[in-house]
CSV table of C-alpha atoms in Angstrom, one decimal:
chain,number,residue,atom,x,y,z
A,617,UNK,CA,20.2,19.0,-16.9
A,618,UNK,CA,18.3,21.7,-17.7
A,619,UNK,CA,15.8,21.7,-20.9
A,620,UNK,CA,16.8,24.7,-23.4
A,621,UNK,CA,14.1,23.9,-26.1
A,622,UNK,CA,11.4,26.0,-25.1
A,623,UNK,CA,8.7,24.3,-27.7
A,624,UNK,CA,6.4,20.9,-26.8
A,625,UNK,CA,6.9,17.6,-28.1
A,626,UNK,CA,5.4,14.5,-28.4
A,627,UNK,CA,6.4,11.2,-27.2
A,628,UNK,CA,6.2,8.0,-28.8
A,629,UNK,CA,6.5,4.3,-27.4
A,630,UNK,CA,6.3,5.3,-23.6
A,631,UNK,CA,3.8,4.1,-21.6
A,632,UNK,CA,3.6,4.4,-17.4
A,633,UNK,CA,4.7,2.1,-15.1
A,634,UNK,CA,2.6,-0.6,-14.4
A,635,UNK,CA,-0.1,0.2,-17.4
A,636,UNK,CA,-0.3,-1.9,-20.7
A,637,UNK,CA,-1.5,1.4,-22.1
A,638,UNK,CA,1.5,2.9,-24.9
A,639,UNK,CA,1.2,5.6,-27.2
A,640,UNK,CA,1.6,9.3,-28.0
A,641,UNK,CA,1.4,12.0,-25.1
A,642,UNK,CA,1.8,15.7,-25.8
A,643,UNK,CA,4.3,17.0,-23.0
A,644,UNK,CA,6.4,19.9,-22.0
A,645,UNK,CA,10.4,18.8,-21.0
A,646,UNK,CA,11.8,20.2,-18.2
A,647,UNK,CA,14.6,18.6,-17.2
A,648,UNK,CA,17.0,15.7,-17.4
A,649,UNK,CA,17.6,13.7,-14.1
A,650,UNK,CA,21.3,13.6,-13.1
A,651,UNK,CA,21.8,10.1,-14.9
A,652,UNK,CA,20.4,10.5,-17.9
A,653,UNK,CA,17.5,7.8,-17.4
A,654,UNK,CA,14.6,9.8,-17.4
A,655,UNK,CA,13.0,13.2,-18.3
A,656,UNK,CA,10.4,15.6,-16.3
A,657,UNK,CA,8.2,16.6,-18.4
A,658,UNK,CA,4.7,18.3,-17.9
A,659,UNK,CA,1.8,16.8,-19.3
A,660,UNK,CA,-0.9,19.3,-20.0
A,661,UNK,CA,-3.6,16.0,-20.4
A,662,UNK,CA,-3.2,15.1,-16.9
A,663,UNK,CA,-2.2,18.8,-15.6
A,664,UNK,CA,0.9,16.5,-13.6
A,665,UNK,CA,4.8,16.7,-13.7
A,666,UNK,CA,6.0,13.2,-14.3
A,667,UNK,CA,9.1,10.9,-15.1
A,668,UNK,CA,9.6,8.9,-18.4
A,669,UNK,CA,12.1,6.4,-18.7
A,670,UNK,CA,14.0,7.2,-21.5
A,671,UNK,CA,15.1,3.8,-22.4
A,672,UNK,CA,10.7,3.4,-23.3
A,673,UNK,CA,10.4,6.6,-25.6
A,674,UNK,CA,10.9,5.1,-29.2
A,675,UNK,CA,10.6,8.8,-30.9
A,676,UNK,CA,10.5,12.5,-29.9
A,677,UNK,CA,8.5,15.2,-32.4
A,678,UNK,CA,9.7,18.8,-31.7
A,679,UNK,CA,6.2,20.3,-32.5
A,680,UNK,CA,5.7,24.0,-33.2
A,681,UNK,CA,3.9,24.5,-30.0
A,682,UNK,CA,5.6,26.8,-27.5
A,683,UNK,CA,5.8,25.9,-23.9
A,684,UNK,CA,1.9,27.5,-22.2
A,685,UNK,CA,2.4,26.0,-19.1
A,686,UNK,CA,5.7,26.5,-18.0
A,687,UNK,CA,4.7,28.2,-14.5
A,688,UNK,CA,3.5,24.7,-13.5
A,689,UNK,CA,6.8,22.9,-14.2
A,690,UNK,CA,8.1,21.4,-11.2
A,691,UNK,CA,11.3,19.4,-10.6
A,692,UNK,CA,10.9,17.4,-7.9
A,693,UNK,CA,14.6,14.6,-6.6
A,694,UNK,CA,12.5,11.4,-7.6
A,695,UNK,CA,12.4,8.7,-5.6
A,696,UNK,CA,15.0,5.6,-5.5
A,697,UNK,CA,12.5,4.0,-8.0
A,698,UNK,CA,12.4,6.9,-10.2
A,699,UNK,CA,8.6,8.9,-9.4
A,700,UNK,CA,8.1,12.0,-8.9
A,701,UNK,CA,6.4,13.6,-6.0
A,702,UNK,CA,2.9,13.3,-5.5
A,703,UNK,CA,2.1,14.6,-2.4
A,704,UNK,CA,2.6,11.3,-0.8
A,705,UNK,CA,5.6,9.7,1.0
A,706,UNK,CA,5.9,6.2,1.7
A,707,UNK,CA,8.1,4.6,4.1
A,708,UNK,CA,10.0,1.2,3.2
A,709,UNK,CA,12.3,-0.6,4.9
A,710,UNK,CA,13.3,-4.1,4.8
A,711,UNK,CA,16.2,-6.3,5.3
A,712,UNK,CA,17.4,-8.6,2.4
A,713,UNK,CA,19.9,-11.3,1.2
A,714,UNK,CA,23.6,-10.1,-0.9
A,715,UNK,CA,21.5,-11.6,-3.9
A,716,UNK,CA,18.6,-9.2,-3.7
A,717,UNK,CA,20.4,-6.4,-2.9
A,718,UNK,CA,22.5,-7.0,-6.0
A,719,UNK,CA,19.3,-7.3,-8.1
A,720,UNK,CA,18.1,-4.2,-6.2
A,721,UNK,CA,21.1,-1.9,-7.0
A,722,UNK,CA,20.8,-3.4,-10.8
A,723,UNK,CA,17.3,-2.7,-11.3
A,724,UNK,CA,17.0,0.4,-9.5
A,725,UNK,CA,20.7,2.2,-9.2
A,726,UNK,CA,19.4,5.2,-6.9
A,727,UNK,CA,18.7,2.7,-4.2
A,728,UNK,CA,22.2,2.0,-3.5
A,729,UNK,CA,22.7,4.6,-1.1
A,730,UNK,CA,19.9,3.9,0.5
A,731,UNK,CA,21.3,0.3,1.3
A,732,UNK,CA,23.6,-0.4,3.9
A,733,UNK,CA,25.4,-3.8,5.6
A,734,UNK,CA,23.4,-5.6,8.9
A,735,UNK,CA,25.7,-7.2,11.6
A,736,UNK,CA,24.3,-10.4,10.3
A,737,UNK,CA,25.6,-10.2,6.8
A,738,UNK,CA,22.5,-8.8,5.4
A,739,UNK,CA,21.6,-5.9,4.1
A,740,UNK,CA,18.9,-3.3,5.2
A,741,UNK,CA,16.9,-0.6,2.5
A,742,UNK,CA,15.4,1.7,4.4
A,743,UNK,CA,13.8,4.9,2.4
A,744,UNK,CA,11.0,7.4,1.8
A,745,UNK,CA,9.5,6.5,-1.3
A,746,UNK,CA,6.1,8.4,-3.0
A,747,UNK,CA,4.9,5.4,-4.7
A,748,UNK,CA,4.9,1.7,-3.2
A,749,UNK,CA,4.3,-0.4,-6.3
A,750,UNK,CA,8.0,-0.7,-7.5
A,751,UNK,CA,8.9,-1.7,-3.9
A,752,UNK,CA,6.0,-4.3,-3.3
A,753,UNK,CA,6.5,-5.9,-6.6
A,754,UNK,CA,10.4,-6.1,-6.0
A,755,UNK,CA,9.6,-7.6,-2.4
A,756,UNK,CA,7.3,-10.0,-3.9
A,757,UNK,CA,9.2,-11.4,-6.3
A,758,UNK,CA,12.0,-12.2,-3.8
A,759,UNK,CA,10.0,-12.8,-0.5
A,760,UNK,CA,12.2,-16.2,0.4
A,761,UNK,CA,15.4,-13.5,0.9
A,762,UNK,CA,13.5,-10.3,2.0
A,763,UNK,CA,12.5,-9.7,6.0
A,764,UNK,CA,9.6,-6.8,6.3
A,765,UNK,CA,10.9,-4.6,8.7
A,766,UNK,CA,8.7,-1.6,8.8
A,767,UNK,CA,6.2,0.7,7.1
A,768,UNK,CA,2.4,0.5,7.7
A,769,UNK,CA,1.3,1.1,4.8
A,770,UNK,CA,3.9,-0.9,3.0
A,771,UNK,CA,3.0,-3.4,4.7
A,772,UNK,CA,-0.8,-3.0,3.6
A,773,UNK,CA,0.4,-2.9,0.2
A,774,UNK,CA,2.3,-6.2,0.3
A,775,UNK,CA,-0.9,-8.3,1.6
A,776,UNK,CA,-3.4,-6.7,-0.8
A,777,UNK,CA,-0.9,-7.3,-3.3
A,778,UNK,CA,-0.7,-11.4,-2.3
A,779,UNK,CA,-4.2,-11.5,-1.7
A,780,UNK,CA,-4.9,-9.7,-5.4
A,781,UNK,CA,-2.1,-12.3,-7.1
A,782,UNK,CA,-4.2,-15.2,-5.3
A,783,UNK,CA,-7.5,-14.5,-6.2
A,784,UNK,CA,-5.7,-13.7,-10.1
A,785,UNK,CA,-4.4,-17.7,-10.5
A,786,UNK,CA,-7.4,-18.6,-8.5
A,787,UNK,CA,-9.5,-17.7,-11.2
A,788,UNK,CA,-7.1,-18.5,-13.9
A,789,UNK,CA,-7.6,-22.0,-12.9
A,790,UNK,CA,-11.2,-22.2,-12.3
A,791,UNK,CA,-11.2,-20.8,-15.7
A,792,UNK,CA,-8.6,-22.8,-17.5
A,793,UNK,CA,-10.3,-26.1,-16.1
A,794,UNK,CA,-13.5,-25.3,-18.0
A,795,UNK,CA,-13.9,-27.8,-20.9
């Protein structure tokens, strides 16, 4: 869905995935994905396109400012896990369990056509993706009922990702044990 307000606003509330960091940003809409769940807008502060779910924005100011940078407004499909294009594509693909794929078509709706049956009752996601984080931390947090099927640098992601979480409750028990 097209934008038809032709003047900035600024967003309250939304922060980007995977920061702790929340607060206003100054951005330019542009469009509406098809289900409603997030806006493109342009952010002149980091000169980038990007995605903001729209369940996270707690208010939207209309300002007075018309758009000055509509030239560099892109819409870009995002990916199943909602980013936009980077200049980077990812592969992922990975067999899992009825229950994660459930949890997987919850969380993340656009996957679901990306999913499809196995001959051994499973079920395989297989996509091109232009940020790993969503799919490492879903993997992770299911890794009894996920198989790791392909993708190099998936794959790369996944072990820095455990080696990064055991060094984290390493420390936070050397630390916690310090009376």
């Amino acid at each position: 869905f097209p934008v038809t307000i032709f003047r900035s606003i600024s967003v309250s509330g939304c922060g980007q995935g995977g920061s702790e960091n929340v607060g206003d940003r100054l951005v330019e809409p542009v469009k509406l994905t098809p289900n409603l769940q997030r806006v493109l807008c342009y952010e002149p502060a980091s000169g980038q396109n990007k995605f903001f779910n729209v369940e996270r924005i707690t208010e939207v100011k209309i300002t007075t400012k018309k758009f000055k940078y509509e030239g560099l407004h892109k819409y870009t499909q995002p990916d199943v896990f909602g980013f936009s294009d980077n200049g980077k594509t990812f592969m992922v693909d990975f067999n899992m369990s009825l229950r994660a794929c459930l949890l997987m078509k919850e969380e993340y709706p656009m996957s679901a056509t990306y999913i499809k049956p196995t001959k051994t009752g499973g079920f395989r996601f297989h996509a091109t993706v232009f940020d790993l984080r969503p799919a490492v931390r879903f993997v992770m947090g299911l890794l009894s009922e996920v198989e790791v099927l392909g993708g190099d640098e998936f794959r790369s992601a996944l072990l820095w990702y455990r080696d990064w979480e055991t060094d984290r409750k390493s420390t936070r028990l050397n630390s916690s044990h310090r009376l």
